[in-house]
mmCIF file of C-alpha atoms in Angstrom:
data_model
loop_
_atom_site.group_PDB
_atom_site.id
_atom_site.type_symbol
_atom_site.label_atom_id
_atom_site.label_comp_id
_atom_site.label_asym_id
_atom_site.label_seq_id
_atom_site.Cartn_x
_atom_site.Cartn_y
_atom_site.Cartn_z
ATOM 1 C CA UNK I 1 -6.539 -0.012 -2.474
ATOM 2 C CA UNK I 2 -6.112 2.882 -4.134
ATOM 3 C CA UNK I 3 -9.497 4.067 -5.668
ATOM 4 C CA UNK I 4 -10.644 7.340 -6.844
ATOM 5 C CA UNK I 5 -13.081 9.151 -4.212
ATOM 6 C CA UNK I 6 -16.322 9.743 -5.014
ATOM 7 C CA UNK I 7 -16.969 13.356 -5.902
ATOM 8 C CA UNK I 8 -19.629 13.632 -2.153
ATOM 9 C CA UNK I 9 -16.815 11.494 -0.128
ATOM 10 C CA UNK I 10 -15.548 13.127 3.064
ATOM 11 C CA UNK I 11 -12.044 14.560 2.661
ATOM 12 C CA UNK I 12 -9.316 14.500 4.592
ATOM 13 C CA UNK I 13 -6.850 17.597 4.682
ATOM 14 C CA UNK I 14 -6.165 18.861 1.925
ATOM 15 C CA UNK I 15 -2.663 19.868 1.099
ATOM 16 C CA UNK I 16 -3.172 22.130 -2.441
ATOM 17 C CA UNK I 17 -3.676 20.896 -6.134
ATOM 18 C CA UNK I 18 -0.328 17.996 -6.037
ATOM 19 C CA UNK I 19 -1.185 14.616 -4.211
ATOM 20 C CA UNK I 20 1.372 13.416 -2.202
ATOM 21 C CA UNK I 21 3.510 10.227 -1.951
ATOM 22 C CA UNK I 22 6.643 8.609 -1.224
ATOM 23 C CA UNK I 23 7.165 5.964 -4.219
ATOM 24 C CA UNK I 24 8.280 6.373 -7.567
ATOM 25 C CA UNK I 25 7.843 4.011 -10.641
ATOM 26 C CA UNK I 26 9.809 4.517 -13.755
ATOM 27 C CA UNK I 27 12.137 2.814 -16.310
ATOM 28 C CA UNK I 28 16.092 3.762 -15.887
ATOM 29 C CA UNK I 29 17.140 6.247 -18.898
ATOM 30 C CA UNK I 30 21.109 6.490 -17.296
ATOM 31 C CA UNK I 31 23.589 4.523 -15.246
ATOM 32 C CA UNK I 32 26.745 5.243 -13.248
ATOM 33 C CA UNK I 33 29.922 3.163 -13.760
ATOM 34 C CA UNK I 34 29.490 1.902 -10.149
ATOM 35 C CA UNK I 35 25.371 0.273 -10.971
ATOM 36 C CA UNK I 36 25.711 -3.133 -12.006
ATOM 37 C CA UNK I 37 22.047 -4.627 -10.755
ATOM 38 C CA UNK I 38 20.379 -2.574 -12.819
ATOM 39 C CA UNK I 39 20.386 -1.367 -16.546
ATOM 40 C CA UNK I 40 19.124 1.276 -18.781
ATOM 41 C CA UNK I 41 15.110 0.513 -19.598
ATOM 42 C CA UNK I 42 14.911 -1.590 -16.436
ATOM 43 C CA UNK I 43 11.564 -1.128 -14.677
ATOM 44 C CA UNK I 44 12.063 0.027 -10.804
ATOM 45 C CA UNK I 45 10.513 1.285 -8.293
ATOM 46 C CA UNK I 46 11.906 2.427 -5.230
ATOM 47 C CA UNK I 47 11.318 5.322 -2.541
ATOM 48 C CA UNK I 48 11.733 8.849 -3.797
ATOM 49 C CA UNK I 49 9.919 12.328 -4.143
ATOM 50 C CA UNK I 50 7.018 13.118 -7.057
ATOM 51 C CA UNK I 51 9.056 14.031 -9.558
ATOM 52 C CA UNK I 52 9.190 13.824 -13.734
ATOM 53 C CA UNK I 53 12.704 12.634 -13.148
ATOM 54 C CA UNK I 54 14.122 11.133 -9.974
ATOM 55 C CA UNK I 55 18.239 10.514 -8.834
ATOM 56 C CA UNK I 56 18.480 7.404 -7.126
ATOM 57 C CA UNK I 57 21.331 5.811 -5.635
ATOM 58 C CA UNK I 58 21.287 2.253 -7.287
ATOM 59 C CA UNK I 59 24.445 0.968 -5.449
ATOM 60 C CA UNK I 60 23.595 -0.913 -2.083
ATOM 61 C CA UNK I 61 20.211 0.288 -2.137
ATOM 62 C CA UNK I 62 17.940 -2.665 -0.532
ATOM 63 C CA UNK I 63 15.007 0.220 -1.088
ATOM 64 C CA UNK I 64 15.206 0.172 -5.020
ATOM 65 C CA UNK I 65 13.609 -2.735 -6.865
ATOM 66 C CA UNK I 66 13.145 -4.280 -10.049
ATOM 67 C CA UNK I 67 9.560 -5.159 -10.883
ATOM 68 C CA UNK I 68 8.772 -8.247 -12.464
ATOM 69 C CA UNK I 69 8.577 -7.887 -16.424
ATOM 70 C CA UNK I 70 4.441 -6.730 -17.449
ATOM 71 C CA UNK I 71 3.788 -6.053 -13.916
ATOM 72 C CA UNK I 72 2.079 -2.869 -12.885
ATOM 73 C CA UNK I 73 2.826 0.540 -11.268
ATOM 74 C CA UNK I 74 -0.793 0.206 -9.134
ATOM 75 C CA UNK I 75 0.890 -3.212 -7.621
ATOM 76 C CA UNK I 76 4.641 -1.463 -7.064
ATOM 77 C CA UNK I 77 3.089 1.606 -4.944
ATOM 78 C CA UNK I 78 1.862 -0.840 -2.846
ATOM 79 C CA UNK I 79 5.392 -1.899 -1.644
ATOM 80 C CA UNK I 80 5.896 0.433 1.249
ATOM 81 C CA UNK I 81 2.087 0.381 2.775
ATOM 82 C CA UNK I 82 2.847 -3.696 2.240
ATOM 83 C CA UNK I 83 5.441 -3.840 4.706
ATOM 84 C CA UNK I 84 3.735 -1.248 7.061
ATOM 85 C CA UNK I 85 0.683 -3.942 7.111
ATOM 86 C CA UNK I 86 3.151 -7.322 7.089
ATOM 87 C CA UNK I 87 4.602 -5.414 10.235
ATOM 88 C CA UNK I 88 1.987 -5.266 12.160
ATOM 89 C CA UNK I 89 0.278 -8.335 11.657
ATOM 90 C CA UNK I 90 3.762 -10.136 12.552
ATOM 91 C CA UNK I 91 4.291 -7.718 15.442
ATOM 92 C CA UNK I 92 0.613 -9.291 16.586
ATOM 93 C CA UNK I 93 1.650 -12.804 15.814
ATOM 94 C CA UNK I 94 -1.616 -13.089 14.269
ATOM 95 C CA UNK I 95 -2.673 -17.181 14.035
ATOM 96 C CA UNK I 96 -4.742 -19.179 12.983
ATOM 97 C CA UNK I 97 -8.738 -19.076 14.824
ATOM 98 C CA UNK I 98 -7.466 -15.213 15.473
ATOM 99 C CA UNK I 99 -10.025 -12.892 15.942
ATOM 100 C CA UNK I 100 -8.291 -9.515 14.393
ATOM 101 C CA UNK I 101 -9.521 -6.117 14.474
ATOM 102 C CA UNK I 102 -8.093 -3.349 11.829
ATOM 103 C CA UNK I 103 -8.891 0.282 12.655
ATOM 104 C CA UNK I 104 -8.304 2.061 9.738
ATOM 105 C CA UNK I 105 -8.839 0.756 6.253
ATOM 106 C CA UNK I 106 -6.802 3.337 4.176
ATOM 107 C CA UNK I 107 -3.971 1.102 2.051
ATOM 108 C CA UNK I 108 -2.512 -0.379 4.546
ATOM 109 C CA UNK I 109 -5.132 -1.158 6.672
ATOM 110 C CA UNK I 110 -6.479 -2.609 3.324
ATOM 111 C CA UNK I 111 -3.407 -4.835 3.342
ATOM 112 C CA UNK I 112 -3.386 -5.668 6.345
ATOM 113 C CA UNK I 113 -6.835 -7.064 6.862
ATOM 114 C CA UNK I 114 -5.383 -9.154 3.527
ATOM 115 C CA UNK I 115 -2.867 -11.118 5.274
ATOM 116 C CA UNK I 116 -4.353 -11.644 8.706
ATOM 117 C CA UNK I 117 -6.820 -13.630 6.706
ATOM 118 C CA UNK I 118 -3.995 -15.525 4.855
ATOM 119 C CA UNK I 119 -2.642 -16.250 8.392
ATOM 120 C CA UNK I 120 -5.247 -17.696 9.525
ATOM 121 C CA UNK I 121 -7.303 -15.355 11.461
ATOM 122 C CA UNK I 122 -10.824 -16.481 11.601
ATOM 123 C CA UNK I 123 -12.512 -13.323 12.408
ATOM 124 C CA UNK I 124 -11.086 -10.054 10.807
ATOM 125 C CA UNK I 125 -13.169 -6.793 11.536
ATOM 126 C CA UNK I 126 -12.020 -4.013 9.969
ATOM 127 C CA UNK I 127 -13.140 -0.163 11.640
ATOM 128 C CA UNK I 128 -12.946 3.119 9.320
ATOM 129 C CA UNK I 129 -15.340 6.246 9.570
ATOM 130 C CA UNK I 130 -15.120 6.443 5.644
ATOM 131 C CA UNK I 131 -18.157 3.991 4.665
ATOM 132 C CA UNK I 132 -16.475 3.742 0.659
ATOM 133 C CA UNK I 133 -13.600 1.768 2.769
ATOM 134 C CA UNK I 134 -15.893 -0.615 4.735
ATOM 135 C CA UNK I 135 -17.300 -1.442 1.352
ATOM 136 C CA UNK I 136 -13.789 -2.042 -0.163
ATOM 137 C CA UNK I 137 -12.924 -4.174 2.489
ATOM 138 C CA UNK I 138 -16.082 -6.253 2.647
ATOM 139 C CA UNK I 139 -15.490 -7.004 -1.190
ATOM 140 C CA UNK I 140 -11.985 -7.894 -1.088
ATOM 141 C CA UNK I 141 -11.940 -9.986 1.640
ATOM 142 C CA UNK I 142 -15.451 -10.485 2.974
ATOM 143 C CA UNK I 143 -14.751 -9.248 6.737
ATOM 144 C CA UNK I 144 -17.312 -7.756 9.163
ATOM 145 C CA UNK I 145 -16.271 -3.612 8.510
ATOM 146 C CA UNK I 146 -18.191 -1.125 10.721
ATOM 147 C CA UNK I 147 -18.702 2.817 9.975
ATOM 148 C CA UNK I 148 -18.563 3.724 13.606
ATOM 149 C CA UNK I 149 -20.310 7.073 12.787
ATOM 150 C CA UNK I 150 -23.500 4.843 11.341
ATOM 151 C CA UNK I 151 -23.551 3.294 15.056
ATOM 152 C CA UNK I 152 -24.693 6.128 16.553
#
């Protein structure tokens, strides 16, 4: 899902030197008085900005989880594009002999093409300009993915 770029890949815009994201992955170092689901050294990941050190409220907050003990961060930052992709193939009541077609096959496009298989679809073709993604794709999950700029 989420693979370096070869050095010749097309790029998208470019926002500076930082890369940018919306999930953090740490171990606790401090608790309030008020936490009681979570404890100093716990592993957690949870929505926040790219920081060395994030504040997170840890009471009530159905956004902050513990991972599983030797899981990794590459599976945790997957969380939010997860339920992005489990949206949408509920919100298409995707079923078995489906035929499904994914455009875009950035992470959650990725994911998605994922679990329409698992639900049954029987066709999944998955779209993306960016032929490195079409290759992912094919690997993972052995769909039909077309480069519609190699069409014309």
């Amino acid at each position: 899902m989420f693979t370096p770029r070869p050095a010749d890949a097309p790029r998208g815009i470019e926002f500076g030197k930082f890369q940018l994201g919306n999930m953090v992955v740490g171990d606790i170092i401090e608790c309030g008085s008020d936490v009681t689901d979570y404890a100093v050294g716990d592993s957690v990941c949870g929505y926040g900005p790219l920081s060395e050190t994030v504040i997170i409220n840890a009471v009530n907050n159905y956004k902050l989880r513990k991972m599983p003990e030797g899981s990794s961060w590459k599976n945790a930052v997957c969380y939010d594009p997860a339920q992005f992709a489990m949206s949408g193939v509920r919100d298409a009541n995707v079923r078995v002999g489906d035929f499904v077609v994914v455009v875009g096959l950035g992470a959650i496009g990725q994911i998605a093409i994922q679990l329409a298989k698992r639900a049954g679809a029987s066709v999944v073709i998955g779209v993306d300009p960016i032929a490195y993604r079409c290759d992912i794709a094919r690997r993972t999950v052995l769909i039909s993915a077309l480069t519609p700029l190699a069409l014309t």
